[in-house]
PDB file of C-alpha atoms in Angstrom:
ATOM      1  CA  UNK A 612       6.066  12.445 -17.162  1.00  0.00           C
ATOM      2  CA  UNK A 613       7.710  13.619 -14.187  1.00  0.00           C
ATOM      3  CA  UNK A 614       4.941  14.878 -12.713  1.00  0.00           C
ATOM      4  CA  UNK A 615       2.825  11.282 -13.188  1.00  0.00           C
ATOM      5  CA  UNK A 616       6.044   9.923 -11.323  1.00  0.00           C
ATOM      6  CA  UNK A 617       5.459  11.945  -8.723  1.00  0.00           C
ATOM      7  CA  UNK A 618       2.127  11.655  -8.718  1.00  0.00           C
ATOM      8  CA  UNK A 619       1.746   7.756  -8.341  1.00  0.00           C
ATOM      9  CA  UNK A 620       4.305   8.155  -6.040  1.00  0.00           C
ATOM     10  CA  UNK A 621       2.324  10.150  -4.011  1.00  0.00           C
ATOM     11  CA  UNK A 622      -0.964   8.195  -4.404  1.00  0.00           C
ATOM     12  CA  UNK A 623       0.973   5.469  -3.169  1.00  0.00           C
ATOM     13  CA  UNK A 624       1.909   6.576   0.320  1.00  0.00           C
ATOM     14  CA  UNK A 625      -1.475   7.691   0.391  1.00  0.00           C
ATOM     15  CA  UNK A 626      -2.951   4.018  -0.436  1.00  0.00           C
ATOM     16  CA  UNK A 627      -0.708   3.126   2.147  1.00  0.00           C
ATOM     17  CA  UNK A 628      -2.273   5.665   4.670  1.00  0.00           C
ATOM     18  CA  UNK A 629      -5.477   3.755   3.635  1.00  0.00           C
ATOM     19  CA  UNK A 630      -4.372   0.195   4.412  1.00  0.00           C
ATOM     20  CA  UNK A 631      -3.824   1.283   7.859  1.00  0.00           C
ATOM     21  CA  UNK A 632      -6.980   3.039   8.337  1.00  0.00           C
ATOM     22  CA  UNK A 633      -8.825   0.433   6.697  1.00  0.00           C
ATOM     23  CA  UNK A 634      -7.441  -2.659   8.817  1.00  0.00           C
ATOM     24  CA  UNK A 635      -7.484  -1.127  12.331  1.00  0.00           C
ATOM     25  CA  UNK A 636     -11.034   0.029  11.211  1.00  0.00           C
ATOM     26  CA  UNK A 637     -11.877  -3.699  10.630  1.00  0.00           C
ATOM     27  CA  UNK A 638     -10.145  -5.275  13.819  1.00  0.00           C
ATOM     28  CA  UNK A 639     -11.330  -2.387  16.248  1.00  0.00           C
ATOM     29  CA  UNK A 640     -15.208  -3.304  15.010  1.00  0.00           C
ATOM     30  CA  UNK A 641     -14.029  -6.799  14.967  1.00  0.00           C
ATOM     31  CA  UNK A 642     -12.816  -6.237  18.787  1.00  0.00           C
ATOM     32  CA  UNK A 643     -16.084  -4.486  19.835  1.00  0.00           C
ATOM     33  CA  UNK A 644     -18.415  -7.133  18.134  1.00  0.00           C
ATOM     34  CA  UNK A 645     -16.912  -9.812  20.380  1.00  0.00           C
ATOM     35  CA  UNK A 646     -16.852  -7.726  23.376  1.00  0.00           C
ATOM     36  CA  UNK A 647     -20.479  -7.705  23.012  1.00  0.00           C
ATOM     37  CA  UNK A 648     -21.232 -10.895  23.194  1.00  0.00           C
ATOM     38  CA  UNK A 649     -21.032 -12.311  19.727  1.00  0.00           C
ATOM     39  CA  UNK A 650     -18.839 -15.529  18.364  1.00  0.00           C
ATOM     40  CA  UNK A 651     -16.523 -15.271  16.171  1.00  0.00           C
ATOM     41  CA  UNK A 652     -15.198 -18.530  14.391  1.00  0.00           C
ATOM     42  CA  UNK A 653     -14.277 -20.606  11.414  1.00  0.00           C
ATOM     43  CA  UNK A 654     -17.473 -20.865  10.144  1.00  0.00           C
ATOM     44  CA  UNK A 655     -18.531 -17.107  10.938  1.00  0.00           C
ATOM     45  CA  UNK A 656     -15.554 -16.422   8.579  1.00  0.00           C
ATOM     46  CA  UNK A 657     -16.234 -18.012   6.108  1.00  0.00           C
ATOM     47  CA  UNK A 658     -20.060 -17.263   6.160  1.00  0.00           C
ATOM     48  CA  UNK A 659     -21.110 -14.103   4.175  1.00  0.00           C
ATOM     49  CA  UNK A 660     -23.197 -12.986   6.944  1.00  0.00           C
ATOM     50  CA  UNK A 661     -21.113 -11.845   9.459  1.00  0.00           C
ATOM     51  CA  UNK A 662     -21.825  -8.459   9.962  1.00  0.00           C
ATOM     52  CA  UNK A 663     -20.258  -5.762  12.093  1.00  0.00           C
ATOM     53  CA  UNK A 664     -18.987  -1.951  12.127  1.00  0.00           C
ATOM     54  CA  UNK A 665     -15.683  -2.026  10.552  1.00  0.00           C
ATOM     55  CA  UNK A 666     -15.916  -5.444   8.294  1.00  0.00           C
ATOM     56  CA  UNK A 667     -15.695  -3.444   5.190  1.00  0.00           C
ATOM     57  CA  UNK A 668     -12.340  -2.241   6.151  1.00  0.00           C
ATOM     58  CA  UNK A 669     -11.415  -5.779   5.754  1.00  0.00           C
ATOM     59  CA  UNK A 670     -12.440  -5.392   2.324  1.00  0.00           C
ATOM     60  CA  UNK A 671     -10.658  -2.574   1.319  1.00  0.00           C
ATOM     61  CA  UNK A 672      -7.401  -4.012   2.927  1.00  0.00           C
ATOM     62  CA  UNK A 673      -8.185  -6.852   0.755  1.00  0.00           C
ATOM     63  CA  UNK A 674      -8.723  -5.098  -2.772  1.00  0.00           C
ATOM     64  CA  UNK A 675      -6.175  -2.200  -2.056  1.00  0.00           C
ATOM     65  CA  UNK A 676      -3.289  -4.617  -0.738  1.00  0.00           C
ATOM     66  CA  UNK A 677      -3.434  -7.329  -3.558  1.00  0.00           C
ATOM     67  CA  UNK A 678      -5.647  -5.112  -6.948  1.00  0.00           C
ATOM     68  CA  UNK A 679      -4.741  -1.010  -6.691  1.00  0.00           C
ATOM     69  CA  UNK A 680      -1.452  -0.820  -5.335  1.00  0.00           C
ATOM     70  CA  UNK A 681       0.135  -3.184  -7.124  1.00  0.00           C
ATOM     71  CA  UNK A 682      -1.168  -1.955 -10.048  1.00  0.00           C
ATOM     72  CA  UNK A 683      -0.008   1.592  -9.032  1.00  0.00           C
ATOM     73  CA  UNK A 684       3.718  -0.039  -8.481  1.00  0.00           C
ATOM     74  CA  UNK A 685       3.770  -1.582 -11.804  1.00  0.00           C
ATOM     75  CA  UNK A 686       2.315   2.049 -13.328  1.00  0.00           C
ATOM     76  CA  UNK A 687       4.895   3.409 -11.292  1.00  0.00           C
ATOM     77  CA  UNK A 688       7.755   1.650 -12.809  1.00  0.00           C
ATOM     78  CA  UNK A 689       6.466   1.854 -16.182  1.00  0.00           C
ATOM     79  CA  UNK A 690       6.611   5.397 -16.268  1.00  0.00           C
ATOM     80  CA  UNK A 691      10.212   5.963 -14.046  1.00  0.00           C
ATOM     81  CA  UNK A 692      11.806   4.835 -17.379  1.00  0.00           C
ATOM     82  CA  UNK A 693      10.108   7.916 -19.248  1.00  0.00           C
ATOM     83  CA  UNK A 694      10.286  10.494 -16.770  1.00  0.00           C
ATOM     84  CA  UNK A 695      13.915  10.988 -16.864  1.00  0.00           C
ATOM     85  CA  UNK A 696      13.922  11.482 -12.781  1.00  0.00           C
ATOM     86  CA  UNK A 697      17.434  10.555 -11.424  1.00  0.00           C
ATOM     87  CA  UNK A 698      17.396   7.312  -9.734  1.00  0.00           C
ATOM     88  CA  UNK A 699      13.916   7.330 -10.198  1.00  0.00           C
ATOM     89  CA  UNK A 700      13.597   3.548 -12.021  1.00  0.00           C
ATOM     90  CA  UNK A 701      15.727   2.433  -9.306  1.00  0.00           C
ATOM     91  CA  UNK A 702      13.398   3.552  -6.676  1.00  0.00           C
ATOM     92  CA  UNK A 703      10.265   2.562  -9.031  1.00  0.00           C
ATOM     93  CA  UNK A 704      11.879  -0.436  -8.112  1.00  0.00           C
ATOM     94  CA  UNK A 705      12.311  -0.440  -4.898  1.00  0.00           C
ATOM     95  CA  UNK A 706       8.959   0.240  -4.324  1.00  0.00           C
ATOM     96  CA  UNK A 707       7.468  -2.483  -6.364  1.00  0.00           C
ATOM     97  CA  UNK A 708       9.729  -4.752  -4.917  1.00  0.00           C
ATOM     98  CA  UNK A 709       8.457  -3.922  -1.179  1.00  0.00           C
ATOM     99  CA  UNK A 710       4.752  -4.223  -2.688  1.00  0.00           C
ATOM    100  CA  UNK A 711       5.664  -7.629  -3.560  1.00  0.00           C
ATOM    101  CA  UNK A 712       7.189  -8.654  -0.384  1.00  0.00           C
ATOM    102  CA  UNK A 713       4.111  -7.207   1.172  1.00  0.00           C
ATOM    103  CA  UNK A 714       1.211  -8.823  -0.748  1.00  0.00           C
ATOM    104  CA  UNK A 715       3.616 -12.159  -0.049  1.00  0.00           C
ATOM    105  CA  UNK A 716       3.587 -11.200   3.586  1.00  0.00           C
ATOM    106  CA  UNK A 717      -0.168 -10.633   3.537  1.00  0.00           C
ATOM    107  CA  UNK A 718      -0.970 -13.578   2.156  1.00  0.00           C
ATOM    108  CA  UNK A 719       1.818 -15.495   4.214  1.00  0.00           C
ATOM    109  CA  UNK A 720       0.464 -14.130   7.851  1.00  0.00           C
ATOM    110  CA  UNK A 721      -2.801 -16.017   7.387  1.00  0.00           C
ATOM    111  CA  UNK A 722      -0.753 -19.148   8.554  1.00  0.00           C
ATOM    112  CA  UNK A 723       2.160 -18.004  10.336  1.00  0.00           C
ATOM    113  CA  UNK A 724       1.004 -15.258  11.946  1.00  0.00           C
ATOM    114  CA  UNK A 725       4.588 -14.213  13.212  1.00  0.00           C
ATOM    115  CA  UNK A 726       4.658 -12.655   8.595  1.00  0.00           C
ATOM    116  CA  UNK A 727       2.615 -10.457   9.871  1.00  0.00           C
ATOM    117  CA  UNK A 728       5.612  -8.377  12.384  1.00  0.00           C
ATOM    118  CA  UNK A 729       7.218  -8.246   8.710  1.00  0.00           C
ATOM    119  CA  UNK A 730       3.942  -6.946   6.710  1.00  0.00           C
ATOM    120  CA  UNK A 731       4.076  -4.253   9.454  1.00  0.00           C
ATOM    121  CA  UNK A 732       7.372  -3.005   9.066  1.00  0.00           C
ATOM    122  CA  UNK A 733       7.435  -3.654   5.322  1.00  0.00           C
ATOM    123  CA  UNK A 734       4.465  -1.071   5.143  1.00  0.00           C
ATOM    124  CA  UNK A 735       6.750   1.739   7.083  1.00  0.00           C
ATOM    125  CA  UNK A 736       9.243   0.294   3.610  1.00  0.00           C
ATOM    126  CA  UNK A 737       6.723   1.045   1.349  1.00  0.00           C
ATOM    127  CA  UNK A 738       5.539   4.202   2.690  1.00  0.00           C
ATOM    128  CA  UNK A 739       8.832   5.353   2.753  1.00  0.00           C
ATOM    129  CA  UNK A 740      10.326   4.454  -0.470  1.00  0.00           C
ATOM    130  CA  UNK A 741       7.330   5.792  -2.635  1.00  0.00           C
ATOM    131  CA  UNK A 742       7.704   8.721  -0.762  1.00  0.00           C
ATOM    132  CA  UNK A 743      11.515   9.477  -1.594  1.00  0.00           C
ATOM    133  CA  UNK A 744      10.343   8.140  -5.086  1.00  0.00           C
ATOM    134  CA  UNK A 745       7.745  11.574  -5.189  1.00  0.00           C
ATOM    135  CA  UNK A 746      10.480  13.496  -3.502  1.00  0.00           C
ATOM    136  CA  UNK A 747      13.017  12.642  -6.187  1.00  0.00           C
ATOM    137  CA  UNK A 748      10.597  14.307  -8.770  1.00  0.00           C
ATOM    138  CA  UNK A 749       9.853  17.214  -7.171  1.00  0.00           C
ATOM    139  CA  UNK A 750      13.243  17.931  -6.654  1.00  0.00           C
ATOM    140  CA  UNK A 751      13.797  16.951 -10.381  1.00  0.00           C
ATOM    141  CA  UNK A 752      11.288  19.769 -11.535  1.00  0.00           C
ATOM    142  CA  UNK A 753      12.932  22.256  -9.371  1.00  0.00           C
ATOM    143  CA  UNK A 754      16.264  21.640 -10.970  1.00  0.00           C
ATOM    144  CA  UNK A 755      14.927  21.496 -14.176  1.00  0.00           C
ATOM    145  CA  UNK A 756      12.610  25.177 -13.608  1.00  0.00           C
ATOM    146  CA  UNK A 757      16.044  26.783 -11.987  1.00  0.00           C
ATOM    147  CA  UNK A 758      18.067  25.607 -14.842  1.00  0.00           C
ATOM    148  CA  UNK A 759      18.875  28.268 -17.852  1.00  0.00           C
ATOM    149  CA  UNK A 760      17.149  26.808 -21.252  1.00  0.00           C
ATOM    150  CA  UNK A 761      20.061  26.475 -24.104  1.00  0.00           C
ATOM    151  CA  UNK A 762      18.540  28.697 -27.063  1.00  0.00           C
TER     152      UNK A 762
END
């Protein structure tokens, strides 16, 4: 179980990773489709036609930010109260609770735009909690390899 902790843990930092890629993906494409000469506006939004290198990272912000991590944070916490990795449920928590605040913030920044200086930061949060979260379980394992089995 420890090693699924650290596992998800790890998978999370690297959906993070993802989220980044993915949005400055979108907005650099977004960027160069308006420097060359193209519109873009309420009703391009919302039309299903607007088409440029780098929308789908939009997507995958989309799905990743509110479907697979999430999930991953709940799966996370789920298992941090099997794996017997010290402190781990409290940083399971920590995590989930900065995946909250940052599908809130995501959602938020669409009108105030200022959420969005906190869906930033809270990403550096996330990143950084699920990765003490994997750290905690490795180092868990290594005690538990170094330590002398009772017979």
């Amino acid at each position: 179980m420890r090693n699924a902790y650290r596992i998800l843990a790890g998978i999370i930092c690297v959906e993070v990773v993802i989220q980044a890629m993915a949005v400055v993906f979108a907005v650099a494409g977004l960027g160069k489709y308006i420097t060359d000469g193209n519109v873009v506006d309420k009703a391009a939004l919302e039309s299903e036609d607007l088409e440029f290198t780098g929308v789908v990272g939009f997507m995958v912000h989309g799905i990743n930010g509110m479907m697979i991590i999430p999930l991953l944070g709940v799966a996370l916490l789920v298992i941090s109260f099997f794996a017997k990795v010290p402190g781990g449920v409290k940083w399971a928590g920590i995590v989930l609770g900065s995946i909250v605040v940052q599908v809130t913030a995501g959602l938020l920044g669409h009108d105030a735009p200022y959420i969005g200086l906190i869906h930033g930061l809270n990403a550096f949060i996330l990143f950084g909690s699920a990765m003490n979260a994997a750290r905690l379980a490795r180092t868990a394992d290594a005690g538990a390899a170094s330590s002398p089995v009772a017979a």
